[in-house]
Amino acid sequence: MQGKIGLEEHFALRETLGDSLPFVPPQFADELEARLLDIQDMRLKLMDKHGMEMMLLSFNAPAVQAIADVKKADEMARRANDYLAEEVAKRPDRFQGLAALPLQDPDLAIRELQRCVKDLGFKGSLVNGFSNAGDMETCLYYDLPQYLPFWAECEKLDVPFYLHPRNPIDSWAQIYKGAEWLLGPTWAFGQETAVHSLRLMGSGLFDKHPKLKIVIGHMGEGLPFSMWRVDNRNLWVNSKKHKGEKSIGYYFQNNFWITTSGNFRTQALINTMLEVGADRILFSTDWPFENIDHACDWFDAATIGEEDRRKIGRTNASKLFKLGLD
Ligand code: MN
């Protein structure tokens, strides 16, 4: 399929390369570094070759979220966003931006989101899970009450928020001790992001801000497969029922969108289509951690209808992020 749009597509600054290198074997470090620093050359050639018209670019992980010094986190986010705006300006027909945000401090995050959307023309934000604030042991999840003004601003600006994975901090990751192969994209990323998403859904956030648009990657981080069970079991455990007025499945189907990033499996795609419908699923590759050809070759040949392929590959993204592409 020509004209595909990808939403979970990363870049790095030199000073944040070290955040990404642990996620590939040492022999791939040079290749990953070259991919993360490149925007206009190798990336664009691969997009041309495999029918990707546009990438919405985002800063690598965990980067800003793992800078406990709030002022430094803010500076890093601003630097990344300024660099991204310059790169997007070179080829706005091929690249658009998602903002990195210093969510260590909701007020700073609001200010940076406003700057990115209003001044830099970014289409939304992408945040790498919880934020470390003050020290590395303090992990802030965004269902905490101090984030309500931030969510109000996201809703007001009407821009999607992409919740991207990161690893749990060591002291919260005891379940992975002795089985470190489970960390990162193999398992821990999905678990971490799924729980964070459920926390948001169960906090009542979407009753207060019903127009919020949250995007999660990796075919929904396992959530589509578990949604029925979550609601079925939570219904009768009244003493521990979540705080939302509606079911978790309702919020999942009304406030969440799902991308195919890094999960190129037709069986999983079809399950997700059955749970949330083709209108809420969007193509993505997760470049440079996944290959553009792997993502595109799989998606172009996946056994789904052509109308759905066009929605997932292109038109859903254009609508959700207001890209103005048919
Ligand atoms: Mn990613």
Coordinates of C-alpha atoms and ligand atoms in Angstrom, one line a residue:
M1 CA 0.0 0.0 0.0
Q2 CA 1.3 3.5 -0.9
G3 CA 0.8 6.5 1.3
K4 CA 1.1 4.8 4.7
I5 CA 1.6 7.1 7.7
G6 CA 3.6 5.9 10.8
L7 CA 3.1 7.3 14.3
E8 CA 5.6 5.7 16.5
E9 CA 8.8 6.6 14.8
H10 CA 11.7 7.8 16.8
F11 CA 14.8 9.9 16.7
A12 CA 17.5 10.9 19.2
L13 CA 19.9 13.6 20.1
R14 CA 23.5 12.6 20.7
E15 CA 23.1 13.0 24.4
T16 CA 20.1 10.6 24.6
L17 CA 21.6 7.8 22.4
G18 CA 22.7 6.0 25.5
D19 CA 19.0 5.6 26.5
S20 CA 18.3 3.5 23.5
L21 CA 21.5 1.4 23.1
P22 CA 20.7 -1.1 25.8
F23 CA 17.7 -2.3 23.8
V24 CA 19.8 -3.9 21.0
P25 CA 22.7 -6.3 21.1
P26 CA 26.2 -4.6 21.2
Q27 CA 26.9 -5.5 17.5
F28 CA 23.9 -3.4 16.4
A29 CA 24.9 -0.3 18.4
D30 CA 26.5 1.5 15.4
E31 CA 23.5 0.8 13.2
L32 CA 21.0 1.9 15.8
E33 CA 23.0 5.1 16.4
A34 CA 23.1 5.9 12.7
R35 CA 19.3 5.2 12.4
L36 CA 18.4 7.4 15.4
L37 CA 20.5 10.4 14.4
D38 CA 19.3 10.3 10.7
I39 CA 16.1 11.9 9.7
Q40 CA 16.4 13.2 6.1
D41 CA 18.5 10.5 4.4
M42 CA 18.3 6.7 5.1
R43 CA 14.9 7.1 6.8
L44 CA 13.4 8.9 3.8
K45 CA 14.8 6.5 1.3
L46 CA 13.3 3.5 3.2
M47 CA 10.0 5.3 3.5
D48 CA 10.0 5.9 -0.3
K49 CA 10.9 2.3 -1.0
H50 CA 8.2 0.8 1.2
G51 CA 5.3 3.2 0.6
M52 CA 5.4 5.3 3.7
E53 CA 4.4 8.9 2.9
M54 CA 4.7 10.3 6.4
M55 CA 6.2 9.7 9.8
L56 CA 5.1 11.5 13.0
L57 CA 8.4 11.7 14.8
S58 CA 9.1 11.4 18.5
F59 CA 12.0 11.6 20.8
N60 CA 13.6 8.3 22.0
A61 CA 12.9 6.6 25.4
P62 CA 13.0 7.0 28.3
A63 CA 15.1 10.3 27.8
V64 CA 13.0 13.1 29.2
Q65 CA 10.9 10.9 31.5
A66 CA 14.1 9.5 33.3
I67 CA 15.7 12.9 34.1
A68 CA 14.9 13.3 37.7
D69 CA 16.1 16.9 37.8
V70 CA 12.9 18.7 36.7
K71 CA 14.7 21.8 35.2
K72 CA 17.0 19.5 33.2
A73 CA 14.1 17.4 32.0
D74 CA 12.4 20.6 30.8
E75 CA 15.5 21.8 29.0
M76 CA 16.0 18.4 27.3
A77 CA 12.4 18.4 26.1
R78 CA 12.7 21.9 24.7
R79 CA 15.9 21.1 23.0
A80 CA 14.5 17.9 21.4
N81 CA 11.3 19.7 20.3
D82 CA 13.3 22.6 18.8
Y83 CA 15.5 20.2 16.9
L84 CA 12.5 18.2 15.7
A85 CA 10.7 21.4 14.5
E86 CA 13.7 22.3 12.4
E87 CA 13.8 18.9 10.8
V88 CA 10.1 18.8 10.2
A89 CA 10.3 22.2 8.5
K90 CA 12.7 20.8 5.9
R91 CA 10.1 18.2 4.7
P92 CA 6.7 19.0 6.2
D93 CA 5.1 16.8 3.5
R94 CA 7.0 13.8 4.9
F95 CA 7.5 14.5 8.6
Q96 CA 5.4 16.0 11.4
G97 CA 6.2 16.2 15.1
L98 CA 5.0 14.8 18.4
A99 CA 6.1 16.7 21.5
A100 CA 8.4 15.4 24.2
L101 CA 7.1 16.7 27.6
P102 CA 8.6 17.2 31.0
L103 CA 5.7 15.6 32.9
Q104 CA 7.8 15.7 36.1
D105 CA 6.0 19.0 36.5
P106 CA 2.4 19.3 35.1
D107 CA 2.7 23.1 34.7
L108 CA 6.0 22.8 32.7
A109 CA 4.4 20.1 30.6
I110 CA 1.3 22.3 29.9
R111 CA 3.6 25.2 28.9
E112 CA 5.7 23.0 26.6
L113 CA 2.7 21.3 25.0
Q114 CA 1.2 24.7 24.3
R115 CA 4.4 25.9 22.7
C116 CA 4.8 22.8 20.6
V117 CA 1.2 22.8 19.3
K118 CA 0.7 26.6 18.9
D119 CA 4.2 27.8 17.9
L120 CA 5.9 24.7 16.4
G121 CA 2.8 23.1 14.8
F122 CA 3.2 19.7 16.4
K123 CA 0.3 17.3 16.1
G124 CA 0.3 15.8 19.6
S125 CA 2.7 14.5 22.2
L126 CA 4.5 11.3 22.9
V127 CA 5.5 10.5 26.5
N128 CA 7.6 7.6 27.7
G129 CA 5.6 6.3 30.6
F130 CA 5.9 7.5 34.2
S131 CA 8.2 10.4 35.0
N132 CA 11.0 10.3 37.6
A133 CA 10.7 13.5 39.6
G134 CA 13.3 14.7 42.2
D135 CA 14.9 11.3 42.4
M136 CA 15.0 8.1 40.5
E137 CA 12.9 6.3 43.1
T138 CA 9.9 8.6 42.6
C139 CA 7.7 7.4 39.8
L140 CA 4.8 9.6 38.8
Y141 CA 1.9 8.0 37.0
Y142 CA -0.5 10.3 35.2
D143 CA -3.7 9.2 37.0
L144 CA -2.5 11.3 40.0
P145 CA -4.7 14.3 40.7
Q146 CA -2.0 16.8 40.0
Y147 CA -2.2 15.9 36.3
L148 CA -5.8 16.9 35.8
P149 CA -4.9 20.4 34.5
F150 CA -2.5 18.8 32.1
W151 CA -5.2 16.5 30.8
A152 CA -7.7 19.4 30.6
E153 CA -5.1 21.2 28.3
C154 CA -4.7 18.1 26.1
E155 CA -8.5 18.0 25.7
K156 CA -8.7 21.8 25.1
L157 CA -6.0 21.7 22.4
D158 CA -7.6 18.6 21.0
V159 CA -4.3 16.8 20.4
P160 CA -3.6 13.1 21.0
F161 CA -1.3 11.8 23.7
Y162 CA 0.8 8.8 22.8
L163 CA 1.7 6.7 25.9
H164 CA 5.0 5.0 25.0
P165 CA 6.7 2.3 27.0
R166 CA 9.7 2.4 29.4
N167 CA 11.1 -0.2 31.8
P168 CA 10.1 -0.1 35.5
I169 CA 12.8 1.2 37.8
D170 CA 15.0 -1.6 39.4
S171 CA 13.3 -1.5 42.8
W172 CA 9.9 -1.9 41.2
A173 CA 11.0 -4.7 38.9
Q174 CA 11.7 -7.6 41.3
I175 CA 9.5 -9.9 39.4
Y176 CA 12.1 -9.7 36.6
K177 CA 15.1 -10.5 38.8
G178 CA 16.9 -13.5 37.4
A179 CA 14.9 -13.3 34.2
E180 CA 16.2 -10.0 32.8
W181 CA 15.5 -11.2 29.3
L182 CA 11.8 -10.2 30.0
L183 CA 12.7 -6.5 30.4
G184 CA 12.2 -4.0 27.6
P185 CA 10.1 -4.8 24.5
T186 CA 10.1 -8.6 25.2
W187 CA 7.5 -8.2 28.0
A188 CA 8.1 -5.5 30.6
F189 CA 7.4 -2.6 28.2
G190 CA 3.9 -3.9 27.5
Q191 CA 3.1 -4.8 31.1
E192 CA 4.2 -1.3 32.3
T193 CA 2.2 0.5 29.7
A194 CA -0.9 -1.7 30.0
V195 CA -1.0 -1.1 33.7
H196 CA -0.5 2.7 33.2
S197 CA -3.3 2.7 30.7
L198 CA -5.6 0.8 33.0
R199 CA -4.8 3.2 35.8
L200 CA -5.9 6.1 33.6
M201 CA -9.0 4.3 32.6
G202 CA -10.0 3.4 36.1
S203 CA -9.2 6.8 37.6
G204 CA -12.4 8.5 36.4
L205 CA -10.1 10.7 34.1
F206 CA -12.3 10.1 31.0
D207 CA -15.5 11.0 32.9
K208 CA -14.0 14.4 33.6
H209 CA -12.4 14.7 30.1
P210 CA -14.4 12.5 27.7
K211 CA -12.8 13.9 24.6
L212 CA -9.2 12.9 25.6
K213 CA -7.4 10.9 22.9
I214 CA -4.8 8.4 24.1
V215 CA -2.7 6.3 21.7
I216 CA -0.9 3.2 22.7
G217 CA 1.4 1.1 20.6
H218 CA 2.4 -2.5 20.0
M219 CA -1.1 -3.6 19.1
G220 CA -2.5 -2.4 22.4
E221 CA 0.2 -3.7 24.8
G222 CA -1.9 -6.9 25.4
L223 CA -5.0 -5.0 26.4
P224 CA -7.3 -6.0 23.6
F225 CA -6.9 -9.6 24.5
S226 CA -7.7 -9.0 28.2
M227 CA -10.4 -6.4 28.1
W228 CA -13.4 -8.7 28.6
R229 CA -11.8 -10.3 31.6
V230 CA -10.8 -7.0 33.2
D231 CA -14.4 -5.8 33.2
N232 CA -16.0 -9.2 34.0
R233 CA -13.9 -9.7 37.1
N234 CA -13.9 -6.1 38.3
L235 CA -17.7 -5.8 38.2
W236 CA -18.3 -8.0 41.2
V237 CA -15.3 -7.0 43.3
N238 CA -17.2 -4.0 44.6
S239 CA -14.9 -3.1 47.4
K240 CA -12.1 -2.7 44.9
K241 CA -14.0 -1.4 41.9
H242 CA -12.3 1.2 39.8
K243 CA -13.4 4.9 40.0
G244 CA -14.7 5.3 36.5
E245 CA -18.5 5.7 35.9
K246 CA -18.4 3.4 32.9
S247 CA -16.7 0.1 32.2
I248 CA -13.0 -0.1 31.4
G249 CA -14.0 -1.5 28.0
Y250 CA -16.0 1.6 27.3
Y251 CA -13.0 3.9 27.9
F252 CA -10.8 1.6 25.8
Q253 CA -13.3 1.8 22.9
N254 CA -13.9 5.6 23.2
N255 CA -10.7 7.2 24.4
F256 CA -7.9 4.9 23.1
W257 CA -6.4 4.3 19.7
I258 CA -3.9 1.5 19.0
T259 CA -1.0 1.3 16.7
T260 CA 0.7 -1.7 15.1
S261 CA 4.2 -0.6 16.1
G262 CA 6.6 -3.5 16.7
N263 CA 3.9 -6.1 16.6
F264 CA 3.5 -7.4 13.0
R265 CA 1.1 -10.3 13.6
T266 CA -2.1 -10.7 11.6
Q267 CA -3.8 -12.8 14.3
A268 CA -3.2 -10.1 16.9
L269 CA -4.4 -7.4 14.4
I270 CA -7.6 -9.3 13.8
N271 CA -8.3 -9.7 17.5
T272 CA -7.8 -6.0 18.0
M273 CA -10.1 -5.2 15.1
L274 CA -12.8 -7.4 16.6
E275 CA -12.4 -5.7 20.0
V276 CA -12.1 -2.0 19.0
G277 CA -12.9 -1.8 15.2
A278 CA -10.7 -0.8 12.3
D279 CA -11.4 2.9 12.9
R280 CA -9.3 2.9 16.1
I281 CA -6.2 1.1 14.8
L282 CA -3.3 2.9 13.1
F283 CA -0.2 1.6 11.3
S284 CA 3.3 2.3 12.8
T285 CA 6.7 0.6 12.5
D286 CA 8.6 1.6 15.7
W287 CA 11.6 2.6 13.7
P288 CA 14.5 2.4 14.3
F289 CA 14.0 -0.5 16.7
E290 CA 12.0 -2.4 14.1
N291 CA 12.6 -2.4 10.4
I292 CA 10.5 -0.3 8.0
D293 CA 10.5 -3.2 5.5
H294 CA 9.3 -5.8 8.1
A295 CA 6.4 -3.6 9.2
C296 CA 5.4 -2.6 5.6
D297 CA 5.8 -6.0 4.0
W298 CA 3.7 -7.5 6.7
F299 CA 1.0 -4.8 6.7
D300 CA 0.7 -4.6 2.9
A301 CA 0.0 -8.4 2.7
A302 CA -2.0 -8.9 5.9
T303 CA -5.3 -10.7 5.2
I304 CA -7.7 -7.8 5.9
G305 CA -10.1 -6.0 3.6
E306 CA -8.7 -3.2 1.4
E307 CA -11.0 -0.6 3.0
D308 CA -9.7 -1.5 6.5
R309 CA -6.1 -1.5 5.2
R310 CA -6.5 2.1 3.9
K311 CA -8.1 3.2 7.2
I312 CA -5.4 1.6 9.4
G313 CA -2.5 2.5 7.0
R314 CA -3.5 6.1 6.4
T315 CA -6.9 7.7 6.9
N316 CA -7.3 7.0 10.6
A317 CA -4.0 8.8 11.3
S318 CA -4.9 11.7 9.1
K319 CA -8.2 12.2 10.9
L320 CA -6.9 11.7 14.5
F321 CA -3.9 14.0 14.1
K322 CA -5.6 16.4 11.7
L323 CA -3.0 15.9 9.0
G324 CA -5.2 17.0 6.1
L325 CA -4.4 14.0 4.0
D326 CA -7.1 12.1 2.1
Ligands
MN1 MN 8.8 2.9 20.3

